[in-house]
mmCIF file of C-alpha atoms in Angstrom:
data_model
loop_
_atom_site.group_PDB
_atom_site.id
_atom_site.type_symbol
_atom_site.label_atom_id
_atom_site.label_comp_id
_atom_site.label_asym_id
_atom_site.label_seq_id
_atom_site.Cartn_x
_atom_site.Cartn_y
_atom_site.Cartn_z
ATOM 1 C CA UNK A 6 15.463 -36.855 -164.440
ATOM 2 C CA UNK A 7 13.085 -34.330 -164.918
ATOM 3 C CA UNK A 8 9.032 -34.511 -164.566
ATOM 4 C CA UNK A 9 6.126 -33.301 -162.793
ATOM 5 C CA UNK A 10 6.264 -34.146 -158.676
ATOM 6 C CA UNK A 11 4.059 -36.401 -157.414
ATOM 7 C CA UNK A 12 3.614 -34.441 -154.023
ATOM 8 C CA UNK A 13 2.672 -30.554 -154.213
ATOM 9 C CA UNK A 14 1.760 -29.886 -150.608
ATOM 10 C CA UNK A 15 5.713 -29.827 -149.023
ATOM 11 C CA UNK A 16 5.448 -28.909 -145.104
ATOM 12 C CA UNK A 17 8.104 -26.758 -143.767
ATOM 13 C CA UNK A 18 7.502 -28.054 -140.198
ATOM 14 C CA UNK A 19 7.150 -31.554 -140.232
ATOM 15 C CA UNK A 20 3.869 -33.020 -139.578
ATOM 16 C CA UNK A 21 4.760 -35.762 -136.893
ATOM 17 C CA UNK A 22 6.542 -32.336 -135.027
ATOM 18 C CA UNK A 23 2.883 -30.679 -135.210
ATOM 19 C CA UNK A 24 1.294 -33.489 -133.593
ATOM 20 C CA UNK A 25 3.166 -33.408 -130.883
ATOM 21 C CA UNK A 26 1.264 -30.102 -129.711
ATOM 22 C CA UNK A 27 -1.903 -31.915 -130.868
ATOM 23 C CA UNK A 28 -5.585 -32.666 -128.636
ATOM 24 C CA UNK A 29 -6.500 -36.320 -127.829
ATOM 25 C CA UNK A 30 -8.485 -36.441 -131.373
ATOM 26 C CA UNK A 31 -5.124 -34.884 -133.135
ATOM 27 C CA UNK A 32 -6.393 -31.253 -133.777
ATOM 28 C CA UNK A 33 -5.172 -27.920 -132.307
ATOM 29 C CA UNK A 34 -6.292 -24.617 -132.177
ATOM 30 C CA UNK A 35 -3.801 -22.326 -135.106
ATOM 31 C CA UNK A 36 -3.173 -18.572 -134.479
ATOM 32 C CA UNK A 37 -1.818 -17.373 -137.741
ATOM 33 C CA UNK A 38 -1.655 -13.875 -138.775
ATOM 34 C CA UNK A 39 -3.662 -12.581 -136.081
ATOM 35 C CA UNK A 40 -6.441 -15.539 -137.076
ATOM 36 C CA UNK A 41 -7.886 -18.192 -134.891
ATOM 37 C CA UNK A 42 -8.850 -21.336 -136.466
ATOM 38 C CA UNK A 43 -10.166 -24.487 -134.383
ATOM 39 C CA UNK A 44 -9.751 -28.309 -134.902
ATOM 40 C CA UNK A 45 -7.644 -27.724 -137.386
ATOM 41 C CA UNK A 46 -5.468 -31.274 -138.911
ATOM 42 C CA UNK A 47 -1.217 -30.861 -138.905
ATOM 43 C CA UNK A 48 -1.176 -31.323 -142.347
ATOM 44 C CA UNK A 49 -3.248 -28.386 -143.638
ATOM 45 C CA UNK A 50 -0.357 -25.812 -142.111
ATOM 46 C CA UNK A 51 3.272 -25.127 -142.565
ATOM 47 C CA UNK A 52 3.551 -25.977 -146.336
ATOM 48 C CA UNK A 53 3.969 -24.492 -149.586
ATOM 49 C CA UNK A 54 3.445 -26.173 -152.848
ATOM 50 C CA UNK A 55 6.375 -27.323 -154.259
ATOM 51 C CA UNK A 56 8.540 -25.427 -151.798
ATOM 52 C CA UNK A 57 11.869 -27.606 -152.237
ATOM 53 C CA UNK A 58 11.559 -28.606 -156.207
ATOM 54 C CA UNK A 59 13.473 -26.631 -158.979
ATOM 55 C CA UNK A 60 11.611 -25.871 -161.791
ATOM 56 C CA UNK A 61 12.966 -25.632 -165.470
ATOM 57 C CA UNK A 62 11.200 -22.674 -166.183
ATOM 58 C CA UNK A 63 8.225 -20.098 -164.752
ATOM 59 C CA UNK A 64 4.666 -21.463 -165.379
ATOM 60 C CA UNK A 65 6.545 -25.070 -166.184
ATOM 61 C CA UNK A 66 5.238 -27.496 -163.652
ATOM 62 C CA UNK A 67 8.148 -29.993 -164.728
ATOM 63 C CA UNK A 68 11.394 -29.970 -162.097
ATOM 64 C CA UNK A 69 14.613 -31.093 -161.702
ATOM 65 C CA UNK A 70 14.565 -34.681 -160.095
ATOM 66 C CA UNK A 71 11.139 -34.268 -158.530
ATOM 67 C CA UNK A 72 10.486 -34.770 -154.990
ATOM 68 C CA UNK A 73 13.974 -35.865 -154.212
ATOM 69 C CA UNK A 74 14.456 -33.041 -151.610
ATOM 70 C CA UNK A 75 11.102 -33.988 -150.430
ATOM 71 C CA UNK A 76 11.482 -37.948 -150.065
ATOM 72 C CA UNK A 77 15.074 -36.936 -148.491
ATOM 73 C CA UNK A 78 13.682 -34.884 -146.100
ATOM 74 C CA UNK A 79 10.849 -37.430 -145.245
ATOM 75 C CA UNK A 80 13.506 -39.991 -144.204
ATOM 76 C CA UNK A 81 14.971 -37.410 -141.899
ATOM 77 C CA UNK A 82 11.458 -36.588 -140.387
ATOM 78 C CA UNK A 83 11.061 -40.734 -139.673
ATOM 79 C CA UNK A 84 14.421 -41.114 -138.010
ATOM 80 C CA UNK A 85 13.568 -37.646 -135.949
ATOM 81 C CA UNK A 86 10.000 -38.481 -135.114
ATOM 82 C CA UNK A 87 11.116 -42.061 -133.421
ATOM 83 C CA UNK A 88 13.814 -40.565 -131.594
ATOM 84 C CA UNK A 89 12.474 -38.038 -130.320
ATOM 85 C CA UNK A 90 9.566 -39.733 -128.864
ATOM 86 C CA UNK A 91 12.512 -41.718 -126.985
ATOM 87 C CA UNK A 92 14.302 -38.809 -125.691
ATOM 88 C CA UNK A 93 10.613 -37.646 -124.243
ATOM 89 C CA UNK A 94 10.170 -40.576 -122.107
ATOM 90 C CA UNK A 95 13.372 -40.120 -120.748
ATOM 91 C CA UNK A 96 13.384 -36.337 -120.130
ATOM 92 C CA UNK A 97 10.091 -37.083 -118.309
ATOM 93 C CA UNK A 98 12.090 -40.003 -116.403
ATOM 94 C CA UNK A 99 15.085 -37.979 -115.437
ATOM 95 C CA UNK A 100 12.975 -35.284 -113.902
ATOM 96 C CA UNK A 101 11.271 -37.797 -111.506
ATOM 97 C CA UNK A 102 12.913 -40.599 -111.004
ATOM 98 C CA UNK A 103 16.974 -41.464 -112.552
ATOM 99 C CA UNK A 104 19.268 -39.080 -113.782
ATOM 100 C CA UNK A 105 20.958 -39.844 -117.700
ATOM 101 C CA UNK A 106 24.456 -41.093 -118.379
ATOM 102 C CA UNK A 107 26.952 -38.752 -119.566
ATOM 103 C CA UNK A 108 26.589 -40.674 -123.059
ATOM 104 C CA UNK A 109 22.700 -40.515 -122.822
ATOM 105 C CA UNK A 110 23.153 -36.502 -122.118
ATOM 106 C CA UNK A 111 25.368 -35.866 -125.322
ATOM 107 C CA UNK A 112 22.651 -37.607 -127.396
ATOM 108 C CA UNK A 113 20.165 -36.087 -126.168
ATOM 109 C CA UNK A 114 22.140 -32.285 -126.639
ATOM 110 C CA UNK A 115 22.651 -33.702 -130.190
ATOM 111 C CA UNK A 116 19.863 -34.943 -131.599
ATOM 112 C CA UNK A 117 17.569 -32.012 -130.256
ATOM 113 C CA UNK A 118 19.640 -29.172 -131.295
ATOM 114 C CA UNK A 119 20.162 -31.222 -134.883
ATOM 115 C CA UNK A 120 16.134 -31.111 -134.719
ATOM 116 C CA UNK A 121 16.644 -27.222 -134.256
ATOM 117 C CA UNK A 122 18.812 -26.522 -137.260
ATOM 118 C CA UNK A 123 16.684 -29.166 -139.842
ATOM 119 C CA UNK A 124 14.069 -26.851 -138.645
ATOM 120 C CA UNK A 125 15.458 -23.780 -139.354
ATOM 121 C CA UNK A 126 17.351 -24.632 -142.520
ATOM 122 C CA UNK A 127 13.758 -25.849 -144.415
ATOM 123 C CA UNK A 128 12.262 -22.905 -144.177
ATOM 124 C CA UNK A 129 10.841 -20.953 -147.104
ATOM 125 C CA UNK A 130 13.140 -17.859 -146.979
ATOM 126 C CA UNK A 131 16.029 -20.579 -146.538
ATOM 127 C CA UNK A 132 15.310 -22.891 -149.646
ATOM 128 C CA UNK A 133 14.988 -19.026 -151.043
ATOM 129 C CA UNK A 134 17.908 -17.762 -150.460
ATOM 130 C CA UNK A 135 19.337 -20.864 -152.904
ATOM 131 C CA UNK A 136 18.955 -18.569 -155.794
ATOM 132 C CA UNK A 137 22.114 -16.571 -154.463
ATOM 133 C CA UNK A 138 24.411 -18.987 -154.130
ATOM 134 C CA UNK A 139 24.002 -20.914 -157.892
ATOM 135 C CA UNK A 140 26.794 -18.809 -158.934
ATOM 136 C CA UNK A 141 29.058 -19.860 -155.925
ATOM 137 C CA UNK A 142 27.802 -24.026 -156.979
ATOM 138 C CA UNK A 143 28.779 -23.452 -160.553
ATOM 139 C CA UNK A 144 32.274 -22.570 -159.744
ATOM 140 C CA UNK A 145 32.211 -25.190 -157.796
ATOM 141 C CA UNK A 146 30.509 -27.716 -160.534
ATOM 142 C CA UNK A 147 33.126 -26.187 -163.265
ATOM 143 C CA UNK A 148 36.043 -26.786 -161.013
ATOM 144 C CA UNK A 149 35.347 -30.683 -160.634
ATOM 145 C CA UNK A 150 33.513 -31.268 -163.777
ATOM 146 C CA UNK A 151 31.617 -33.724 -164.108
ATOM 147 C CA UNK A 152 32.482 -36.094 -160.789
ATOM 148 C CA UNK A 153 30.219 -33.209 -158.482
ATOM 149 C CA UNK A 154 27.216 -34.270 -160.787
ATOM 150 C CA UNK A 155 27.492 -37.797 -161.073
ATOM 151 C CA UNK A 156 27.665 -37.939 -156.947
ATOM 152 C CA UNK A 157 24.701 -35.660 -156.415
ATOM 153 C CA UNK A 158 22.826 -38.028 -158.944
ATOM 154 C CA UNK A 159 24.319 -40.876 -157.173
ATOM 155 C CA UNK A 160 23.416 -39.431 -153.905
ATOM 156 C CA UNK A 161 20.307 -39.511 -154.433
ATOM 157 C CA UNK A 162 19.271 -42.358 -156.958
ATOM 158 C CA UNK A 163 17.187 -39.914 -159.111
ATOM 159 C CA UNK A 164 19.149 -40.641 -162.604
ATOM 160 C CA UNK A 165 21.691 -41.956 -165.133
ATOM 161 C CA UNK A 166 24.688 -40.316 -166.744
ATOM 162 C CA UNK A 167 22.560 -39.868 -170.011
ATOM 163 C CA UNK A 168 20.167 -37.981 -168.539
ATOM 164 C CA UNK A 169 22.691 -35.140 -167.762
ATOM 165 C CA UNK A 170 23.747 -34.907 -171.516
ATOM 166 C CA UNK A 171 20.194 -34.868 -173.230
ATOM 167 C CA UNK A 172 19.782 -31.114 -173.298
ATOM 168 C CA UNK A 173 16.663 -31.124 -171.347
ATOM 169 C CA UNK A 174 17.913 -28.633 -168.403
ATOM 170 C CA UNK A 175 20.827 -27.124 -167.963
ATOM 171 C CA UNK A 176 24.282 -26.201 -165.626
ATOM 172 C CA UNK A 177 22.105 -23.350 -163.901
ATOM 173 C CA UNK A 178 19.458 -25.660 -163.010
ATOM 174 C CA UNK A 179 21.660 -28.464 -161.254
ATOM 175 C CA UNK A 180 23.364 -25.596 -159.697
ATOM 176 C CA UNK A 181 20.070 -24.465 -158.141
ATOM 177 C CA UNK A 182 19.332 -27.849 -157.352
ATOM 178 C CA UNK A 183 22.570 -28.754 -155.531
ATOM 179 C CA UNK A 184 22.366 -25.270 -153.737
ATOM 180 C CA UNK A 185 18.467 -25.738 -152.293
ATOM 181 C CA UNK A 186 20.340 -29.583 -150.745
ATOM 182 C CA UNK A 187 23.144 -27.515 -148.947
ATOM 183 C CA UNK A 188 20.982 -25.349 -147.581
ATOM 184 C CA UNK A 189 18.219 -27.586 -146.537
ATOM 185 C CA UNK A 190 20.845 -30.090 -145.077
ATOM 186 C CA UNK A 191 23.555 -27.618 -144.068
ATOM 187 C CA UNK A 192 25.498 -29.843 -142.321
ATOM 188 C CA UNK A 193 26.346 -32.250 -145.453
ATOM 189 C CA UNK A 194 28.038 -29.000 -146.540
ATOM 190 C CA UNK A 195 32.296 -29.828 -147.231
ATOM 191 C CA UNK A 196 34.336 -28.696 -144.156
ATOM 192 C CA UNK A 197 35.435 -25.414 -145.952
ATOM 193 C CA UNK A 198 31.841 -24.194 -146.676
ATOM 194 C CA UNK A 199 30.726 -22.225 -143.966
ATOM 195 C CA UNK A 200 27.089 -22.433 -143.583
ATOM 196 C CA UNK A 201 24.568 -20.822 -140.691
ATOM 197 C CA UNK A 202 23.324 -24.198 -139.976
ATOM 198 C CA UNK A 203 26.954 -25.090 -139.073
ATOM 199 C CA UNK A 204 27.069 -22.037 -136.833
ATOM 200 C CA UNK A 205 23.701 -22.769 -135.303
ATOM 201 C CA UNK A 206 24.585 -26.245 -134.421
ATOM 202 C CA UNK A 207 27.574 -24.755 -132.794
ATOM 203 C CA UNK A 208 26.420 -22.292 -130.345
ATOM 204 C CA UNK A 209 23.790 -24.635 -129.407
ATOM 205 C CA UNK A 210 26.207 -27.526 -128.777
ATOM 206 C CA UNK A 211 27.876 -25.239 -126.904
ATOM 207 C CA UNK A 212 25.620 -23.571 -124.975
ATOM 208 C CA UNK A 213 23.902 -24.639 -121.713
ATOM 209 C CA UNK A 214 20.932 -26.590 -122.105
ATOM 210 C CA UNK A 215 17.958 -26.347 -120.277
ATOM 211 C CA UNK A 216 14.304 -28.672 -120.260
ATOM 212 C CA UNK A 217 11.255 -27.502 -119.073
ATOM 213 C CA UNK A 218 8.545 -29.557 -118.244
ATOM 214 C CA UNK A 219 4.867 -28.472 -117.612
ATOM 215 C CA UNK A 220 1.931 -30.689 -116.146
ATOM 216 C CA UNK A 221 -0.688 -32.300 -118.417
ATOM 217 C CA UNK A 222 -3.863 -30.064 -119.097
ATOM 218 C CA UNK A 223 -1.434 -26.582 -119.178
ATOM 219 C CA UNK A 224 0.816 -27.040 -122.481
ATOM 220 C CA UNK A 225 2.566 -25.005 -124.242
ATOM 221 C CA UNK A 226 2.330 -23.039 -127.268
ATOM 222 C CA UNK A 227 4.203 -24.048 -130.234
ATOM 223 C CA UNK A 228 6.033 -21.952 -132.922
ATOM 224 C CA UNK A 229 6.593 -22.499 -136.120
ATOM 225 C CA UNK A 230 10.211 -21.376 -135.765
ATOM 226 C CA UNK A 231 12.834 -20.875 -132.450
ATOM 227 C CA UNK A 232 11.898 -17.843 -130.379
ATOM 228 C CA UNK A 233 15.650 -15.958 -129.908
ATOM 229 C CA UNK A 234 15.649 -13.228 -127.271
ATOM 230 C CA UNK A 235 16.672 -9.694 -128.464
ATOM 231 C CA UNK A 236 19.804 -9.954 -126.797
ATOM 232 C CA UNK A 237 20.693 -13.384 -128.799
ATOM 233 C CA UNK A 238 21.808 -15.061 -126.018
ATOM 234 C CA UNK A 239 18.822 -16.895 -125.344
ATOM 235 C CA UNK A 240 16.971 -19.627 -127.196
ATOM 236 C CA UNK A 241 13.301 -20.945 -126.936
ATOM 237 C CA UNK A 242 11.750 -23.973 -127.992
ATOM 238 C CA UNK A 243 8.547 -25.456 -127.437
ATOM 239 C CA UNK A 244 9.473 -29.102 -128.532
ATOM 240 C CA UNK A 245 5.728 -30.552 -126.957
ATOM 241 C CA UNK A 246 2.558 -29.627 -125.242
ATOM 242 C CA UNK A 247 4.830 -30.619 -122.286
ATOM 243 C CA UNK A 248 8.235 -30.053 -123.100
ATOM 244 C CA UNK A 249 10.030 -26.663 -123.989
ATOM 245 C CA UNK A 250 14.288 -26.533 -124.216
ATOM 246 C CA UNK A 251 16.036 -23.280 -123.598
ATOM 247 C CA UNK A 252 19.152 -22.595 -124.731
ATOM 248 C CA UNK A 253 21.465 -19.884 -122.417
ATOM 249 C CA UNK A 254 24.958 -18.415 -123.977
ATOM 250 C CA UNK A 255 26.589 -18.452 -120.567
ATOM 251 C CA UNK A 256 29.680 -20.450 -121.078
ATOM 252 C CA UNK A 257 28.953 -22.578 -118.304
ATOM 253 C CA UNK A 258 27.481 -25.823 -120.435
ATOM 254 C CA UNK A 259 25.078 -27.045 -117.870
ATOM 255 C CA UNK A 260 22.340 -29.955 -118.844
ATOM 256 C CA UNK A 261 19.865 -29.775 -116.377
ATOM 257 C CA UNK A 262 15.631 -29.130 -115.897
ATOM 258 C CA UNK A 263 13.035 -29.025 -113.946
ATOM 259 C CA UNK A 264 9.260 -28.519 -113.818
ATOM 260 C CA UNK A 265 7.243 -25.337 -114.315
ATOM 261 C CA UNK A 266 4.305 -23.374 -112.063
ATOM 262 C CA UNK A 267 1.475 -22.005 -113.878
ATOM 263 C CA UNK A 268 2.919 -18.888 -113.260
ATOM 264 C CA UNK A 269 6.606 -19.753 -115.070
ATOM 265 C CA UNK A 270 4.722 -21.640 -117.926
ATOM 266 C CA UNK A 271 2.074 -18.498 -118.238
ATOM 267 C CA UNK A 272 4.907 -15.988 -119.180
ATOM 268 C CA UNK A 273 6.919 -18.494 -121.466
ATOM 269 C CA UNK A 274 3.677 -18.907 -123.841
ATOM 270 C CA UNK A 275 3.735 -14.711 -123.165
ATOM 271 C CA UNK A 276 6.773 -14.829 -124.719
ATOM 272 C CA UNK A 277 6.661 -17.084 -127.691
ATOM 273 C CA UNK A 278 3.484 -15.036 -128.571
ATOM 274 C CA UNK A 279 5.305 -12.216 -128.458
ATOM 275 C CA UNK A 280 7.283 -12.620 -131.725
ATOM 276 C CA UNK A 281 6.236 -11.054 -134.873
ATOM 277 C CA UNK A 282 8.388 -12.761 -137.382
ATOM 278 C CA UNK A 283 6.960 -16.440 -135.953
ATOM 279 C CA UNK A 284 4.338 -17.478 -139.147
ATOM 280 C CA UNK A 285 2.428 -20.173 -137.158
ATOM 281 C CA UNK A 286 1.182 -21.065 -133.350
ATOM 282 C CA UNK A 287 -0.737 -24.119 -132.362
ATOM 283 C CA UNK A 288 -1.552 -25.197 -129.051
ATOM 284 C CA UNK A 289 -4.303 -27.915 -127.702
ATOM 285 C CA UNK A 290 -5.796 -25.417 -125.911
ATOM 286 C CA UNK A 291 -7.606 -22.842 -127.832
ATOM 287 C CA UNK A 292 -8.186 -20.489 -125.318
ATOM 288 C CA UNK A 293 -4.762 -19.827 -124.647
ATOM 289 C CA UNK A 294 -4.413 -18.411 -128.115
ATOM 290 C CA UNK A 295 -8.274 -16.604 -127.916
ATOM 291 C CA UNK A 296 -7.842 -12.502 -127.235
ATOM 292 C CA UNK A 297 -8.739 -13.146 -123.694
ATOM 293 C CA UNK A 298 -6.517 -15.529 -122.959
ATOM 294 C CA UNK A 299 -2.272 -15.711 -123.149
ATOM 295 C CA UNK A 300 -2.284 -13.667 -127.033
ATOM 296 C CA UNK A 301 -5.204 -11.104 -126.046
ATOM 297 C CA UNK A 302 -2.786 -9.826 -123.191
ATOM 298 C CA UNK A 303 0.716 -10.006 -125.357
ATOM 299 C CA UNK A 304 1.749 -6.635 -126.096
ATOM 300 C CA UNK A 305 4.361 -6.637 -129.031
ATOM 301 C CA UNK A 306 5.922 -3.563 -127.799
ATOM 302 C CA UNK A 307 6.773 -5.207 -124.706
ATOM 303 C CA UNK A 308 10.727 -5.687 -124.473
ATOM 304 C CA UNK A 309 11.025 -9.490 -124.210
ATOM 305 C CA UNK A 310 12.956 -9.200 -121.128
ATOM 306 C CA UNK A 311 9.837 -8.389 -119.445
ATOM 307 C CA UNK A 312 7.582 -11.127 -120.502
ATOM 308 C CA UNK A 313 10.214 -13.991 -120.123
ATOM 309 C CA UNK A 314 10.039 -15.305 -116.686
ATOM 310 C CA UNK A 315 13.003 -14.832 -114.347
ATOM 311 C CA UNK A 316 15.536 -16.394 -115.679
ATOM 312 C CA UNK A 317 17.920 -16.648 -112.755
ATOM 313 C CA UNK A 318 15.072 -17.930 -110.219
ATOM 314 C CA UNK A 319 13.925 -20.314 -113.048
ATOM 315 C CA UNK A 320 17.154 -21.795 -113.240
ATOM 316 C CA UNK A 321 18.290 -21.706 -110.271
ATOM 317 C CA UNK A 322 15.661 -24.406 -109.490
ATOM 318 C CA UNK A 323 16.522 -26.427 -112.650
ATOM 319 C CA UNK A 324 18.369 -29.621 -111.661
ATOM 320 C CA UNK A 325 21.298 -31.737 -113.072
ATOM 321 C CA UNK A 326 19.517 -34.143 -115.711
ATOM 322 C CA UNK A 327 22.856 -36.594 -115.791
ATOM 323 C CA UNK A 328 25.183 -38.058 -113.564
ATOM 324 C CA UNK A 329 28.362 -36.835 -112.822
ATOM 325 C CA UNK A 330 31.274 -39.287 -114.648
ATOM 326 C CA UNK A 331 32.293 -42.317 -112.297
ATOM 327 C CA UNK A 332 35.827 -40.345 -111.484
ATOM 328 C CA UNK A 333 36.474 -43.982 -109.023
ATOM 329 C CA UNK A 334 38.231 -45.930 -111.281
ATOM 330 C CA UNK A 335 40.488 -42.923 -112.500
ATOM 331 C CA UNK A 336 41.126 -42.571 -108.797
ATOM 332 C CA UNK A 337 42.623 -45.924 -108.528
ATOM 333 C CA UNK A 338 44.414 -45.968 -111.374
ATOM 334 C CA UNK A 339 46.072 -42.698 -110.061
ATOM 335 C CA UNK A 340 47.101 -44.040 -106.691
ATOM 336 C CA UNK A 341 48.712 -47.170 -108.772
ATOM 337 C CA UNK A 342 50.812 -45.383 -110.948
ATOM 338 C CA UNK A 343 51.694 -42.757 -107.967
#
């Protein structure tokens, strides 16, 4: 199917992710290259016009199935947004009052760090970077014929068998196509295509996991991409105005959190502001982004290591999140069979 897409404006950061770092009347403050904007609405930041479609030709504003990355990606963002607004309530509940279930914990690990790598893998130099690999998909479309093209068309309910054959765009074009969905959804990606997503999702899985909670009135600043210290063993996210992850590389897979002092929460929004390559930060509180407030004092030459806060006191007060597995019954069933 080819046509013009009904939706241009194609965010990169999903708007119901934006409004979580929202004011009571849904506007934050933006800092974005070096510029402070007030009130301003989620949806007039983080996009491109028609960022995910594939075009027949320059100037053409016809595409390859139109909007089909988009609408795909929109289904994603509902199943995410709803979720996640779960998992909040019970981060926020586990820090005060019950601690998860081992099965509630691997969700949780899961779904955020899936959040992570969606976000990641839709951004601009990502859906990009497509363009190098349509040589690698039309290997891959030659080598199966035509049962790779009827599934992707299949996949995604976007057009007949006919419309393949009618000369209207050609092998390249699918390829491009097909190679903007792997990258966007790395993780659909066949077991013997190695993708960064994959790798993300990975280390993150596999890394200890750590939530940070602030009090309401001193949020944090979010980022329009993961903060990763220089030494790459350390991951950032502001996921709320109250709720930031870190990620440690320490081989020790611990799930725990706890809640932040002014001072702790003062050099974590230091250190998010601190990265040059981050395109976008929003925060309900414009004066933490004014010069005299939390950006005004960021120095970029700074090594990060020195605006973090103290890692080891900050986690050493950071508490187990989930309860240890019932061992009881396996205890029993031990002295039985002794």
């Amino acid at each position: 199917m080819v046509g013009e897409p009904k939706t241009k404006r194609q965010h990169y950061v999903p708007q119901f992710f934006l409004r979580f770092f929202t004011d009571e009347n849904g506007v934050f403050a933006v800092l974005h290259n070096k510029r402070l904007r007030h009130n301003v609405s989620p949806k007039s930041i983080c996009y491109k016009n028609n960022l995910y479609e594939t075009h027949l030709s320059k100037g053409n504003e016809d595409a390859l199935f139109p909007n089909s990355l988009e609408n795909t990606l929109r289904s994603t963002e509902e199943m995410f947004a709803k979720r996640l607004r779960e998992q909040y309530e019970l981060i926020m509940g586990s820090l005060y009052e019950q601690r998860l279930s081992i099965d509630q914990e691997g969700y949780m690990r899961a779904l955020i760090s899936s959040f992570i790598v969606s976000l990641v893998s839709r951004m601009p130099h990502e859906v990009a970077a497509a363009k190098d690999d349509v040589g690698k998909m039309i290997e891959v479309l030659k080598r199966n014929d035509a049962g790779t093209v009827d599934e992707y068309v299949s996949n995604f309910h976007a057009a007949e068998r006919e419309d393949f054959v009618d000369g209207s765009f050609c092998l390249e074009h699918v390829a491009e196509s097909i190679a903007k969905l792997v990258r966007v959804f790395p993780l659909i990606a066949p077991e013997s295509m190695e993708t960064k997503g994959k790798r993300l999702l990975d280390s993150l899985l596999n890394s200890s996991m750590h939530i940070l909670v602030t009090c309401q009135g001193h949020p944090f600043v979010g980022c329009s991409a993961p903060v990763i210290a220089t030494d790459g063993n350390v991951l950032w996210m502001p996921m709320s105005s109250e709720i930031c992850v870190c990620y440690t590389n320490d081989d020790k897979h611990k799930f725990d959190g706890c809640s932040l002092n002014h001072k702790e929460l003062r050099s974590i929004n230091k250190l998010i502001l601190s990265v040059d390559n981050v395109e976008y930060f929003f925060c309900s509180r414009p004066d933490y982004l004014e010069k005299d407030g939390y950006w005004g004092k960021v120095d970029n030459r700074t090594p990060q290591s020195l605006l973090a806060p103290d890692l080891d006191d900050l986690l050493d007060r950071c508490r187990p999140l989930s309860a240890l597995p019932d061992v009881s019954r396996f205890m029993q069933v031990r002295e039985l069979t002794d």
